[in-house]
Amino acid sequence: MRVMVIGSGGREHALAWKIAQSPLVDALFVAPGNGGTEDVATNLAVDITDHEAVIAAAQEHAIDFV
């Protein structure tokens, strides 16, 4: 499963860290992410207030779950 977490704070880092441990997750992305999330996921430079940009990023990276 390909997963995207939306946000850039410590809460999103904690979610990404735990999600990354799942054997069900093939790829993990965080939009826009932060310095900590880049250690466990791929950060995507997306303006999360632009819903069309978030949708486009999800489609581009074949995200299964946001």
mmCIF file with all atom_site columns, C-alpha atoms in Angstrom:
data_model
loop_
_atom_site.group_PDB
_atom_site.id
_atom_site.type_symbol
_atom_site.label_atom_id
_atom_site.label_alt_id
_atom_site.label_comp_id
_atom_site.label_asym_id
_atom_site.label_entity_id
_atom_site.label_seq_id
_atom_site.pdbx_PDB_ins_code
_atom_site.Cartn_x
_atom_site.Cartn_y
_atom_site.Cartn_z
_atom_site.occupancy
_atom_site.B_iso_or_equiv
_atom_site.pdbx_formal_charge
_atom_site.auth_seq_id
_atom_site.auth_comp_id
_atom_site.auth_asym_id
_atom_site.auth_atom_id
_atom_site.pdbx_PDB_model_num
ATOM 1  C CA . MET A 1 1  ? 0.000  0.000  0.000  1.00 0.00 ? 1  MET A CA 1
ATOM 2  C CA . ARG A 1 2  ? 1.192  3.523  -0.809 1.00 0.00 ? 2  ARG A CA 1
ATOM 3  C CA . VAL A 1 3  ? 0.344  6.038  1.939  1.00 0.00 ? 3  VAL A CA 1
ATOM 4  C CA . MET A 1 4  ? 0.500  9.829  2.180  1.00 0.00 ? 4  MET A CA 1
ATOM 5  C CA . VAL A 1 5  ? 0.393  11.742 5.463  1.00 0.00 ? 5  VAL A CA 1
ATOM 6  C CA . ILE A 1 6  ? -0.586 15.408 5.173  1.00 0.00 ? 6  ILE A CA 1
ATOM 7  C CA . GLY A 1 7  ? 1.147  17.902 7.472  1.00 0.00 ? 7  GLY A CA 1
ATOM 8  C CA . SER A 1 8  ? 4.518  19.089 8.665  1.00 0.00 ? 8  SER A CA 1
ATOM 9  C CA . GLY A 1 9  ? 4.517  18.929 12.446 1.00 0.00 ? 9  GLY A CA 1
ATOM 10 C CA . GLY A 1 10 ? 5.634  16.579 15.153 1.00 0.00 ? 10 GLY A CA 1
ATOM 11 C CA . ARG A 1 11 ? 2.298  14.772 15.118 1.00 0.00 ? 11 ARG A CA 1
ATOM 12 C CA . GLU A 1 12 ? 2.732  13.944 11.446 1.00 0.00 ? 12 GLU A CA 1
ATOM 13 C CA . HIS A 1 13 ? 6.283  12.793 12.126 1.00 0.00 ? 13 HIS A CA 1
ATOM 14 C CA . ALA A 1 14 ? 5.017  10.411 14.821 1.00 0.00 ? 14 ALA A CA 1
ATOM 15 C CA . LEU A 1 15 ? 2.328  9.067  12.473 1.00 0.00 ? 15 LEU A CA 1
ATOM 16 C CA . ALA A 1 16 ? 4.812  8.611  9.633  1.00 0.00 ? 16 ALA A CA 1
ATOM 17 C CA . TRP A 1 17 ? 7.333  6.912  11.921 1.00 0.00 ? 17 TRP A CA 1
ATOM 18 C CA . LYS A 1 18 ? 4.774  4.348  13.067 1.00 0.00 ? 18 LYS A CA 1
ATOM 19 C CA . ILE A 1 19 ? 3.164  3.848  9.644  1.00 0.00 ? 19 ILE A CA 1
ATOM 20 C CA . ALA A 1 20 ? 6.620  3.220  8.146  1.00 0.00 ? 20 ALA A CA 1
ATOM 21 C CA . GLN A 1 21 ? 6.962  0.190  10.432 1.00 0.00 ? 21 GLN A CA 1
ATOM 22 C CA . SER A 1 22 ? 3.967  -1.566 8.895  1.00 0.00 ? 22 SER A CA 1
ATOM 23 C CA . PRO A 1 23 ? 4.761  -4.481 6.592  1.00 0.00 ? 23 PRO A CA 1
ATOM 24 C CA . LEU A 1 24 ? 1.672  -3.481 4.590  1.00 0.00 ? 24 LEU A CA 1
ATOM 25 C CA . VAL A 1 25 ? 3.229  -0.159 3.509  1.00 0.00 ? 25 VAL A CA 1
ATOM 26 C CA . ASP A 1 26 ? 5.299  -0.258 0.323  1.00 0.00 ? 26 ASP A CA 1
ATOM 27 C CA . ALA A 1 27 ? 5.877  3.501  0.084  1.00 0.00 ? 27 ALA A CA 1
ATOM 28 C CA . LEU A 1 28 ? 5.258  6.394  2.466  1.00 0.00 ? 28 LEU A CA 1
ATOM 29 C CA . PHE A 1 29 ? 5.010  10.073 1.545  1.00 0.00 ? 29 PHE A CA 1
ATOM 30 C CA . VAL A 1 30 ? 4.530  13.151 3.726  1.00 0.00 ? 30 VAL A CA 1
ATOM 31 C CA . ALA A 1 31 ? 3.250  16.416 2.289  1.00 0.00 ? 31 ALA A CA 1
ATOM 32 C CA . PRO A 1 32 ? 4.938  18.779 2.853  1.00 0.00 ? 32 PRO A CA 1
ATOM 33 C CA . GLY A 1 33 ? 6.812  17.042 5.654  1.00 0.00 ? 33 GLY A CA 1
ATOM 34 C CA . ASN A 1 34 ? 9.772  18.279 7.688  1.00 0.00 ? 34 ASN A CA 1
ATOM 35 C CA . GLY A 1 35 ? 13.373 17.384 8.461  1.00 0.00 ? 35 GLY A CA 1
ATOM 36 C CA . GLY A 1 36 ? 12.331 14.500 10.693 1.00 0.00 ? 36 GLY A CA 1
ATOM 37 C CA . THR A 1 37 ? 9.858  12.953 8.291  1.00 0.00 ? 37 THR A CA 1
ATOM 38 C CA . GLU A 1 38 ? 12.434 12.738 5.522  1.00 0.00 ? 38 GLU A CA 1
ATOM 39 C CA . ASP A 1 39 ? 14.194 10.063 7.607  1.00 0.00 ? 39 ASP A CA 1
ATOM 40 C CA . VAL A 1 40 ? 11.182 7.714  7.391  1.00 0.00 ? 40 VAL A CA 1
ATOM 41 C CA . ALA A 1 41 ? 9.323  8.846  4.263  1.00 0.00 ? 41 ALA A CA 1
ATOM 42 C CA . THR A 1 42 ? 9.570  10.802 1.043  1.00 0.00 ? 42 THR A CA 1
ATOM 43 C CA . ASN A 1 43 ? 8.643  14.444 1.549  1.00 0.00 ? 43 ASN A CA 1
ATOM 44 C CA . LEU A 1 44 ? 6.530  16.025 -1.178 1.00 0.00 ? 44 LEU A CA 1
ATOM 45 C CA . ALA A 1 45 ? 6.747  19.781 -1.743 1.00 0.00 ? 45 ALA A CA 1
ATOM 46 C CA . VAL A 1 46 ? 2.997  20.359 -1.922 1.00 0.00 ? 46 VAL A CA 1
ATOM 47 C CA . ASP A 1 47 ? 0.953  23.331 -0.708 1.00 0.00 ? 47 ASP A CA 1
ATOM 48 C CA . ILE A 1 48 ? -1.543 21.453 1.447  1.00 0.00 ? 48 ILE A CA 1
ATOM 49 C CA . THR A 1 49 ? -4.022 24.339 1.289  1.00 0.00 ? 49 THR A CA 1
ATOM 50 C CA . ASP A 1 50 ? -4.248 23.766 -2.478 1.00 0.00 ? 50 ASP A CA 1
ATOM 51 C CA . HIS A 1 51 ? -6.550 20.762 -2.682 1.00 0.00 ? 51 HIS A CA 1
ATOM 52 C CA . GLU A 1 52 ? -5.983 20.311 -6.413 1.00 0.00 ? 52 GLU A CA 1
ATOM 53 C CA . ALA A 1 53 ? -2.224 20.095 -5.797 1.00 0.00 ? 53 ALA A CA 1
ATOM 54 C CA . VAL A 1 54 ? -2.737 17.465 -3.087 1.00 0.00 ? 54 VAL A CA 1
ATOM 55 C CA . ILE A 1 55 ? -4.968 15.433 -5.421 1.00 0.00 ? 55 ILE A CA 1
ATOM 56 C CA . ALA A 1 56 ? -2.436 15.761 -8.235 1.00 0.00 ? 56 ALA A CA 1
ATOM 57 C CA . ALA A 1 57 ? 0.394  14.584 -5.964 1.00 0.00 ? 57 ALA A CA 1
ATOM 58 C CA . ALA A 1 58 ? -1.679 11.620 -4.803 1.00 0.00 ? 58 ALA A CA 1
ATOM 59 C CA . GLN A 1 59 ? -2.422 10.644 -8.393 1.00 0.00 ? 59 GLN A CA 1
ATOM 60 C CA . GLU A 1 60 ? 1.165  11.189 -9.548 1.00 0.00 ? 60 GLU A CA 1
ATOM 61 C CA . HIS A 1 61 ? 2.526  8.896  -6.820 1.00 0.00 ? 61 HIS A CA 1
ATOM 62 C CA . ALA A 1 62 ? -0.330 6.352  -7.063 1.00 0.00 ? 62 ALA A CA 1
ATOM 63 C CA . ILE A 1 63 ? -1.298 6.874  -3.421 1.00 0.00 ? 63 ILE A CA 1
ATOM 64 C CA . ASP A 1 64 ? -3.757 4.325  -2.033 1.00 0.00 ? 64 ASP A CA 1
ATOM 65 C CA . PHE A 1 65 ? -4.495 5.943  1.346  1.00 0.00 ? 65 PHE A CA 1
ATOM 66 C CA . VAL A 1 66 ? -4.241 9.532  2.603  1.00 0.00 ? 66 VAL A CA 1
#
